Coordinates of C-alpha atoms and ligand atoms in Angstrom, one line a residue:
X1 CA -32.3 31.9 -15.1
X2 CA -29.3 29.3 -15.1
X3 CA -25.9 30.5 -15.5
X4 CA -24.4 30.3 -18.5
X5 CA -21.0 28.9 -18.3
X6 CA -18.2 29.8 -20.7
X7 CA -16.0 26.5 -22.8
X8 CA -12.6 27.3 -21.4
X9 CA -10.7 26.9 -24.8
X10 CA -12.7 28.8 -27.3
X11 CA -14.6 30.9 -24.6
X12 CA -18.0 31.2 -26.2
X13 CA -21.1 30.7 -24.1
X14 CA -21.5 27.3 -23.5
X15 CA -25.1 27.0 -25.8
X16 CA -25.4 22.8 -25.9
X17 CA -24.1 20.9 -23.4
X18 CA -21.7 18.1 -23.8
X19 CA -20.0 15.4 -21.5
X20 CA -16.6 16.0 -20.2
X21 CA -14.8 13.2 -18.5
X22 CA -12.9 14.3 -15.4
X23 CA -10.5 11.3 -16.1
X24 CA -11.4 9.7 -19.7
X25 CA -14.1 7.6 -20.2
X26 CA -12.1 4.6 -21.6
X27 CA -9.8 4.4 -18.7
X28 CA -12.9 4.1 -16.7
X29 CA -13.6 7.6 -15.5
X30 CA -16.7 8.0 -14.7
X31 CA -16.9 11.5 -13.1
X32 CA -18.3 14.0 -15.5
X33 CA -18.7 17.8 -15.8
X34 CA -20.7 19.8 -18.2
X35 CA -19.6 23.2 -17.4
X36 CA -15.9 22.8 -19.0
X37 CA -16.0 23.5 -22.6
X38 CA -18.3 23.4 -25.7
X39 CA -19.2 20.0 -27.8
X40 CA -16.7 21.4 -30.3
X41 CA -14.1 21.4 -28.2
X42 CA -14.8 18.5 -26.3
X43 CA -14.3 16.7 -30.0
X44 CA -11.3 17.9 -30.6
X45 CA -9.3 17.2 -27.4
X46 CA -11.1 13.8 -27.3
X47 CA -9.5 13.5 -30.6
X48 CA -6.6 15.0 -29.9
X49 CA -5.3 14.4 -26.5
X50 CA -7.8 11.4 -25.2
X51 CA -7.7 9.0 -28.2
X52 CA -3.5 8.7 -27.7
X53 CA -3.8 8.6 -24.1
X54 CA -6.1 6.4 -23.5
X55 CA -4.5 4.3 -26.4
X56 CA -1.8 4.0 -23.9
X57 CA -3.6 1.8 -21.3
X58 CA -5.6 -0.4 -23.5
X59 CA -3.6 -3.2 -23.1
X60 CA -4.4 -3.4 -19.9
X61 CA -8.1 -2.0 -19.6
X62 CA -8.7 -4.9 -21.7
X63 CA -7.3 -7.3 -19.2
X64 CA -9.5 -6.0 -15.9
X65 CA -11.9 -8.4 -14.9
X66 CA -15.4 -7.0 -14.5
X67 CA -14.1 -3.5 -15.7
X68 CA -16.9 -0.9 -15.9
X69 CA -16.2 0.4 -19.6
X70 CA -13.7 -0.3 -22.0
X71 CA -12.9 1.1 -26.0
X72 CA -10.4 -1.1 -26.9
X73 CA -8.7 0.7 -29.8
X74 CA -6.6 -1.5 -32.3
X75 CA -2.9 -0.9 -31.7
X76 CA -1.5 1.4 -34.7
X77 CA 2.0 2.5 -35.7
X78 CA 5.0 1.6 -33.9
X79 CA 5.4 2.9 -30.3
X80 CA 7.4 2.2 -27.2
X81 CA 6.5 0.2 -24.8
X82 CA 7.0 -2.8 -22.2
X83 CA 6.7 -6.3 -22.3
X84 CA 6.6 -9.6 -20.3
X85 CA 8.8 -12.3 -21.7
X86 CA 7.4 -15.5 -21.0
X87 CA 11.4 -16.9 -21.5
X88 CA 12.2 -15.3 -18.0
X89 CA 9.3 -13.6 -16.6
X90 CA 11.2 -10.4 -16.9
X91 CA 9.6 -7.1 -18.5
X92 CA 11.9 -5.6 -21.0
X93 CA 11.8 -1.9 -23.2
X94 CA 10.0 -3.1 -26.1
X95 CA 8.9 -1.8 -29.6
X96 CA 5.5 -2.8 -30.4
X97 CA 3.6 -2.5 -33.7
X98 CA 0.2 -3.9 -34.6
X99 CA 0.0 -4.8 -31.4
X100 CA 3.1 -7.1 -31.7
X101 CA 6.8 -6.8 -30.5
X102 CA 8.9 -6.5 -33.1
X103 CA 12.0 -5.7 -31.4
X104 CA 13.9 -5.4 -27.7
X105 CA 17.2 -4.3 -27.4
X106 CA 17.8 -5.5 -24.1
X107 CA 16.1 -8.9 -24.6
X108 CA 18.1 -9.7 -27.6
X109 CA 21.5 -8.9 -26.1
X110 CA 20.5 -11.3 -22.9
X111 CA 18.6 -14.1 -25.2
X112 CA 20.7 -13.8 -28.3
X113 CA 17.8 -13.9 -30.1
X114 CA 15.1 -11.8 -32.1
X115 CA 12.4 -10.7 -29.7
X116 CA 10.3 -10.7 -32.4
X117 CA 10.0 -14.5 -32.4
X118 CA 9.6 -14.5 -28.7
X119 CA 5.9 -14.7 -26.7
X120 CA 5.5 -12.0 -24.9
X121 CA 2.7 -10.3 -22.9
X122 CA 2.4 -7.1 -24.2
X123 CA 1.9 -3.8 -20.8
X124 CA 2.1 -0.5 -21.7
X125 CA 3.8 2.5 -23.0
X126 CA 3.8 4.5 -20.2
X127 CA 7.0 5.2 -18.3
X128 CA 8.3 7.1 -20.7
X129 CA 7.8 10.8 -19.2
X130 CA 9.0 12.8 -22.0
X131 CA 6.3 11.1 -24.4
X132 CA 3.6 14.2 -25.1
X133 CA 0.6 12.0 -25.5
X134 CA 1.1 10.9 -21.9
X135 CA 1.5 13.8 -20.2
X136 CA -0.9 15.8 -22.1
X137 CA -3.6 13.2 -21.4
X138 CA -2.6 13.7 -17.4
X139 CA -2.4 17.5 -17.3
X140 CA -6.1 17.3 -19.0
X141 CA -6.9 15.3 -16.2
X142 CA -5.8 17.8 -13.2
X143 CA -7.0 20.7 -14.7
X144 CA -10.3 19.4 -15.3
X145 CA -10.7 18.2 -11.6
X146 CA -8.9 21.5 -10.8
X147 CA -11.8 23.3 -12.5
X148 CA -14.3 20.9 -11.2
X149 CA -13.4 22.3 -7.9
X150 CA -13.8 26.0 -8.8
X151 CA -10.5 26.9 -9.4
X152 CA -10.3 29.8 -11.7
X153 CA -9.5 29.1 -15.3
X154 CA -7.4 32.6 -14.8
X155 CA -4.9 31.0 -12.7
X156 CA -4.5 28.4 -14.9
X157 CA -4.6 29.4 -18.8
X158 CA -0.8 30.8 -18.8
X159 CA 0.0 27.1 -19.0
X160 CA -2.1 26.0 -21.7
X161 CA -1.1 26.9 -25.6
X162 CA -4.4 26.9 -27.6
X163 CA -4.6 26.9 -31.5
X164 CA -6.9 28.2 -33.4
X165 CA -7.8 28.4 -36.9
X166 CA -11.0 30.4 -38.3
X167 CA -12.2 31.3 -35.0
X168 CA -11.7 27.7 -33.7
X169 CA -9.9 25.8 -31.8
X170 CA -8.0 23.3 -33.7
X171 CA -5.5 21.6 -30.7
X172 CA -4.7 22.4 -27.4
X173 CA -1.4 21.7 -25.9
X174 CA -0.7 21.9 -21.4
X175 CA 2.5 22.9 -20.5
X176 CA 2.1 22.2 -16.7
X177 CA 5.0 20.3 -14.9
X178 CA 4.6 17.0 -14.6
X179 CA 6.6 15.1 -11.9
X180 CA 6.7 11.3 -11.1
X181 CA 5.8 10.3 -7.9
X182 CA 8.0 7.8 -5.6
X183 CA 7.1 6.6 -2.3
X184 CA 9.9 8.4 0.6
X185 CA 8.4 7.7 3.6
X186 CA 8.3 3.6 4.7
X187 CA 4.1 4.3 5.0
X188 CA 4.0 5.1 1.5
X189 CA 6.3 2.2 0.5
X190 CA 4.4 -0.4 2.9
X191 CA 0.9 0.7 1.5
X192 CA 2.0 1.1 -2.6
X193 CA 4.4 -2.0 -2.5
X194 CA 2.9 -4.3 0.4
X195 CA -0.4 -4.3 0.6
X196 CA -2.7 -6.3 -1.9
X197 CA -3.4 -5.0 -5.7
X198 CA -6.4 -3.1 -5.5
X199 CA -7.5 -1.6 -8.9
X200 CA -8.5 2.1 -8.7
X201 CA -8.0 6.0 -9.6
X202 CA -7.2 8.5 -7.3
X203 CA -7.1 12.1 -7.5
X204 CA -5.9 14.8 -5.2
X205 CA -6.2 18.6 -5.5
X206 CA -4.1 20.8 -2.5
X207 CA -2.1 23.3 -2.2
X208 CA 1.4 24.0 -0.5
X209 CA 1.9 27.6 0.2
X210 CA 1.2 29.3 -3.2
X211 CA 2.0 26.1 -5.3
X212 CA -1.1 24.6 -6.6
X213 CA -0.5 20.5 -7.2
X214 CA -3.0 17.7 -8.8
X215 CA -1.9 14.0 -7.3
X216 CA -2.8 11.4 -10.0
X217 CA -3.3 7.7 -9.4
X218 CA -4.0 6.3 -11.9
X219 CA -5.0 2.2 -12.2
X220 CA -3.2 3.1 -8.5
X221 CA 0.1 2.5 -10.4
X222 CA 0.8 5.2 -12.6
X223 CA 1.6 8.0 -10.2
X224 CA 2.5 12.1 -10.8
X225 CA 2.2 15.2 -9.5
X226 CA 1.0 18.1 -11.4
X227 CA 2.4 21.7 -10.7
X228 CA -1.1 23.6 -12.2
X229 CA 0.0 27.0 -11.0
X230 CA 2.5 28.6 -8.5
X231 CA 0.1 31.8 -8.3
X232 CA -2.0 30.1 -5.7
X233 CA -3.6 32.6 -2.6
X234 CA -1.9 30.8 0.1
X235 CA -4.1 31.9 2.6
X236 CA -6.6 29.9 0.6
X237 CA -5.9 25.7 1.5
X238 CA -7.5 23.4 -0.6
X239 CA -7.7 19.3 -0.4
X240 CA -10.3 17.8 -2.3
X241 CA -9.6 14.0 -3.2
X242 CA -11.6 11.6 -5.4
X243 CA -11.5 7.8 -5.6
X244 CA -12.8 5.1 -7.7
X245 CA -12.5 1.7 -7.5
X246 CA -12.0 -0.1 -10.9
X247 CA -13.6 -3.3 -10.7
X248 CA -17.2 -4.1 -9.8
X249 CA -17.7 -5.3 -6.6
X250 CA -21.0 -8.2 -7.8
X251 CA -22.5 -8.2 -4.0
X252 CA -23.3 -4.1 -4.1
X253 CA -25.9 -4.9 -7.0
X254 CA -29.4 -4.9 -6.1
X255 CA -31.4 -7.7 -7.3
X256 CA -34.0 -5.8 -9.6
X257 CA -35.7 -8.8 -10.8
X258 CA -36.7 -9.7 -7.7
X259 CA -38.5 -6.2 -6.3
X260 CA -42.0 -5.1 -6.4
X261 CA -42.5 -2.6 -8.8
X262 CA -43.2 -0.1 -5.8
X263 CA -39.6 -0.7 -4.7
X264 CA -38.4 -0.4 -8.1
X265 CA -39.5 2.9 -7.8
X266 CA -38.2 4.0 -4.4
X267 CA -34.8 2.8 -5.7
X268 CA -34.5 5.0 -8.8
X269 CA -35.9 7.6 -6.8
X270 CA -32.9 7.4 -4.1
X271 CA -30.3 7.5 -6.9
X272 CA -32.0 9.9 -9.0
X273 CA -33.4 8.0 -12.0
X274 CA -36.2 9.0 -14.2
X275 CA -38.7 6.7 -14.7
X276 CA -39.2 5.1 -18.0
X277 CA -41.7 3.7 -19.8
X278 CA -40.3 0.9 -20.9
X279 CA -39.2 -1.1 -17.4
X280 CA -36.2 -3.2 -18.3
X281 CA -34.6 -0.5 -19.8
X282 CA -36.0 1.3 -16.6
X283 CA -34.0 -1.2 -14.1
X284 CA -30.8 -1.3 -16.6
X285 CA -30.7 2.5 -15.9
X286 CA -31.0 2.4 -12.3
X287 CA -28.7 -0.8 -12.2
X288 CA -26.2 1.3 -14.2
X289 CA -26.3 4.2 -11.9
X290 CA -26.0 2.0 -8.5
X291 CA -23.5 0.4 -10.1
X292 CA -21.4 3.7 -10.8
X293 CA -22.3 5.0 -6.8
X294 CA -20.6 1.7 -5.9
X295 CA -17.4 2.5 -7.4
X296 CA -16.5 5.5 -6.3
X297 CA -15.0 5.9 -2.5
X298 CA -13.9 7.8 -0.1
X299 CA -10.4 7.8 0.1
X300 CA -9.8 7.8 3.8
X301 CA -11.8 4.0 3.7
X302 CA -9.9 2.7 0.9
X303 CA -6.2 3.4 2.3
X304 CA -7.5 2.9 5.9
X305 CA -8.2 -0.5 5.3
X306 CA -4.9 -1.0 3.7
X307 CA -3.3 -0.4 7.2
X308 CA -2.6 -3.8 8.9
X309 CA -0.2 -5.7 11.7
X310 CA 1.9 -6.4 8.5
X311 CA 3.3 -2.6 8.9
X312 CA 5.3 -3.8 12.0
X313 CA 6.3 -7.2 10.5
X314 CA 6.7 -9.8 13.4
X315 CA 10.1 -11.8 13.0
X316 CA 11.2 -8.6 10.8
X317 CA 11.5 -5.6 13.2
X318 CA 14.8 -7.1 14.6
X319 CA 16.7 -7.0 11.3
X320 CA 15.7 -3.1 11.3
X321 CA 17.7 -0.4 13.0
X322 CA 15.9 1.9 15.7
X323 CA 16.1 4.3 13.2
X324 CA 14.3 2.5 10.6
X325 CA 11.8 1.6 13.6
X326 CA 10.5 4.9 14.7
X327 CA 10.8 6.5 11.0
X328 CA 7.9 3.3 10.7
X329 CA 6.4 4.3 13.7
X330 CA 6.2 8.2 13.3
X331 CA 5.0 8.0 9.4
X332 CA 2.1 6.5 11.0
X333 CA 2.0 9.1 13.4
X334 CA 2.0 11.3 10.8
X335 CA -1.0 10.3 8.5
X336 CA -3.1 7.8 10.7
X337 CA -5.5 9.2 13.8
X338 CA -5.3 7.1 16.7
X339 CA -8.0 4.6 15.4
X340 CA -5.7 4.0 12.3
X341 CA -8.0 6.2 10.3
X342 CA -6.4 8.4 7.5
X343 CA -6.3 11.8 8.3
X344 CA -7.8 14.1 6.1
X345 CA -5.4 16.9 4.6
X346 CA -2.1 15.3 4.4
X347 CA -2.1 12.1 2.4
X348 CA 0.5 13.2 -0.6
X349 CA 0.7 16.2 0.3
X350 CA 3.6 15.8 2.9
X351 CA 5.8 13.4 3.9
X352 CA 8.1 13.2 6.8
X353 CA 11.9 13.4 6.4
X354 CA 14.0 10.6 7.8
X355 CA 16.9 12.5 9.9
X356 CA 16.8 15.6 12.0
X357 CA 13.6 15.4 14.1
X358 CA 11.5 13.8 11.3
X359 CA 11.2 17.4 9.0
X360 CA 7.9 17.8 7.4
X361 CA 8.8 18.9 3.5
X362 CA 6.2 19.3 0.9
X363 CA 5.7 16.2 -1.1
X364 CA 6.3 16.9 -5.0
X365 CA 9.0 19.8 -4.1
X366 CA 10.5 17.0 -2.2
X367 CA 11.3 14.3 -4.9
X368 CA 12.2 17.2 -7.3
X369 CA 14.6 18.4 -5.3
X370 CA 16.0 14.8 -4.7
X371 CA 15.6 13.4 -8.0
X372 CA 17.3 17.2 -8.8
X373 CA 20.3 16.4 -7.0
X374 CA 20.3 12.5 -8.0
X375 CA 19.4 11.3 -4.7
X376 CA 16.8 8.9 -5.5
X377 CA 16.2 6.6 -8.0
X378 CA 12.6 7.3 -9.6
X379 CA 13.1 4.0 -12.2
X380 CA 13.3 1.5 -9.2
X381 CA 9.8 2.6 -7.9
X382 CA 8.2 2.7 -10.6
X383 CA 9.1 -0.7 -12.0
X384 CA 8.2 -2.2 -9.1
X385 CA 4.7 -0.9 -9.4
X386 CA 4.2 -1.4 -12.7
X387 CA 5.4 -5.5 -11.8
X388 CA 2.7 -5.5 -9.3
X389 CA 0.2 -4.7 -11.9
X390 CA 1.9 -6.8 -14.4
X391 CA 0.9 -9.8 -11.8
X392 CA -1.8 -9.2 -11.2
X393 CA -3.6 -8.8 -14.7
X394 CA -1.9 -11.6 -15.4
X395 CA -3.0 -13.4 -12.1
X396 CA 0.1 -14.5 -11.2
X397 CA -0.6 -13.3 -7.7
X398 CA 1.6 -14.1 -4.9
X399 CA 0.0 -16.1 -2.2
X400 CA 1.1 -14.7 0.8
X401 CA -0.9 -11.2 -0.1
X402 CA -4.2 -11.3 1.1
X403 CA -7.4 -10.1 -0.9
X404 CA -8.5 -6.7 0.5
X405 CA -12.7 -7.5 1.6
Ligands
ZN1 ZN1 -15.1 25.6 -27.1

């Protein structure tokens, strides 16, 4: 007798089960769980919360070569967002409507000119941290991976306001903390800001003491933490991470037409397909599900491989001070075994403090407690993200970076 799981919004027993994307399905999630909540529910946060988050990165899902899945969903009232000018290169604050600019402040007080008539290349909407849709859709996010890992709904629910209407739930709202991240240590910097664009999602679930924190990468440019609970058993650690490459990697994909029929078999039976009777919708299945395997990665590889001799720059280390040097030199201490693997455990976790004896301070209580007291600048970072992936979509990539193999 299977268990029957309970939908964490309404609470009833979980009688049909429906699809629940871990990160959304049009920003190319494709990790699912079908113990969260109940087909009702699912509808109404997809309406609710997914369709304006998601809504938020279509501009640029749309732009990914080879992306796995994409809903492109027409542009609708007026919003926020950023834009490329083709004038100067330069991405400005920009209202967008209809999936046009209609107006830039900035732009018009440089350009003296209405930056409605200008050609632009429409991003995003997303740096703007007080806007609900964005954070809602990203607190979704952690606790679903949060519950995907068995953490308690108990632990969690204080933080989440649920209305209902005639026994139903009619919209859900999360009230978790949501913190941006910025890269402190010169590891972090080297591998976000130096190392070639490579597309994917990333999420990490760990604790500090009793503080329980989701890490989201998303489109590895968007970056937060989540505070999903300070009620935590600290005697209880927890790291769980989950990576997924965006863009298909074309040699991974078996050549179907080619196999016996036999093989054909054997294949769908290593990845778990059931056979078919109809055999080219039999192969487009398994070629669907290697395709998915493919993508998603183990973390450790992925940054690992990001780790080169650019780290300690030849002709560059002598325009750094020896401070500068071993803060380099014991970052990578801190995160990378001997064999320059990624350690397991630590990655965004914590980060080491330049100063006194290189300090080890919790990540996300770290830039709070800097971007608290107006030490850091969280803008500066996250522009210069969000120009990498302006570039990169727009292939305007800059020769002297190297494609990752
Ligand atoms: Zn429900």
């Amino acid at each position: 007798m299977e268990n029957k799981k309970h939908c964490v919004y309404c609470g009833k027993v979980i009688e049909t089960k429906s699809k629940e994307h871990i990160i959304q399905n049009a920003i190319g999630g494709l990790c699912v769980s079908e113990d969260i909540c109940c087909p009702e529910c699912n509808a109404c946060l997809s309406k609710s919360i997914d369709a304006p988050f998601t809504k938020i990165f279509a501009p640029m899902t749309s732009k990914i070569r080879n992306f796995v899945k994409t809903h492109n969903t027409k542009s609708n009232p007026s919003y926020k967002g950023f834009a490329q000018s083709s004038n100067d290169q330069q991405v400005y604050d920009v209202v967008i409507k209809e999936g046009q600019v209609v107006s830039s402040k900035k732009f018009s007080q440089v350009h003296k000119c209405d930056a409605s008539k200008a050609d632009w290349t429409i991003l995003a909407s997303c740096f703007d941290l007080d806007n609900d849709s964005y954070k809602n859709g990203l607190s979704k996010m952690a606790f679903n991976f949060a519950l995907q890992h068995s953490v308690s709904i108990d632990l969690l629910k204080d933080k989440i306001a649920i209305k209902t209407q005639n026994d139903k739930v009619i919209d859900v709202k999360f009230k978790f903390q949501v913190i941006p991240f910025i890269a402190l240590n010169p590891l972090d910097k080297y591998i976000e800001l130096n190392t070639p664009m490579l597309l994917y999602h990333n999420l990490i679930l760990f604790n500090e003491n009793n503080q329980l924190w989701c890490y989201i990468d998303l489109f590895n440019t968007f970056q937060v933490y989540i505070l999903l609970t300070d009620k935590w058993d600290s005697n209880q650690e927890i790291y769980r991470s989950y990576l997924q490459l965006l863009q298909q990697i074309d040699r991974d994909m078996p050549d179907l037409k080619n196999l016996d029929v036999k093989d054909i078999y054997i294949l769908a039976a290593q990845y778990g397909v059931e056979p078919i009777a109809d055999m080219k919708e039999f192969c487009k299945s398994i070629a669907n599900v290697v395709q998915k395997r493919s993508l998603i990665s183990n973390m450790a590889d992925i940054i690992s491989q990001k780790l080169s001799d650019d780290y300690f720059p030849t002709g560059k280390m002598e325009d750094m001070t020896p401070e500068e040097i071993s803060f380099r030199l014991e970052s990578l201490r801190f995160y990378f075994d001997e064999n320059d693997r990624l350690k397991y455990g630590l990655y965004r976790k914590e980060t080491l403090v330049n100063g006194k004896n290189f300090e080890i301070v919790s990540y996300p209580q770290w830039i709070n407690k800097l971007s608290g007291e107006g030490a850091i600048n969280l803008t500066d970072y996250t522009y210069a993200k969000f120009y990498r992936l302006v570039n990169y979509l727009n292939e305007k990539r800059d020769n002297s970076t190297k494609e990752v193999q």
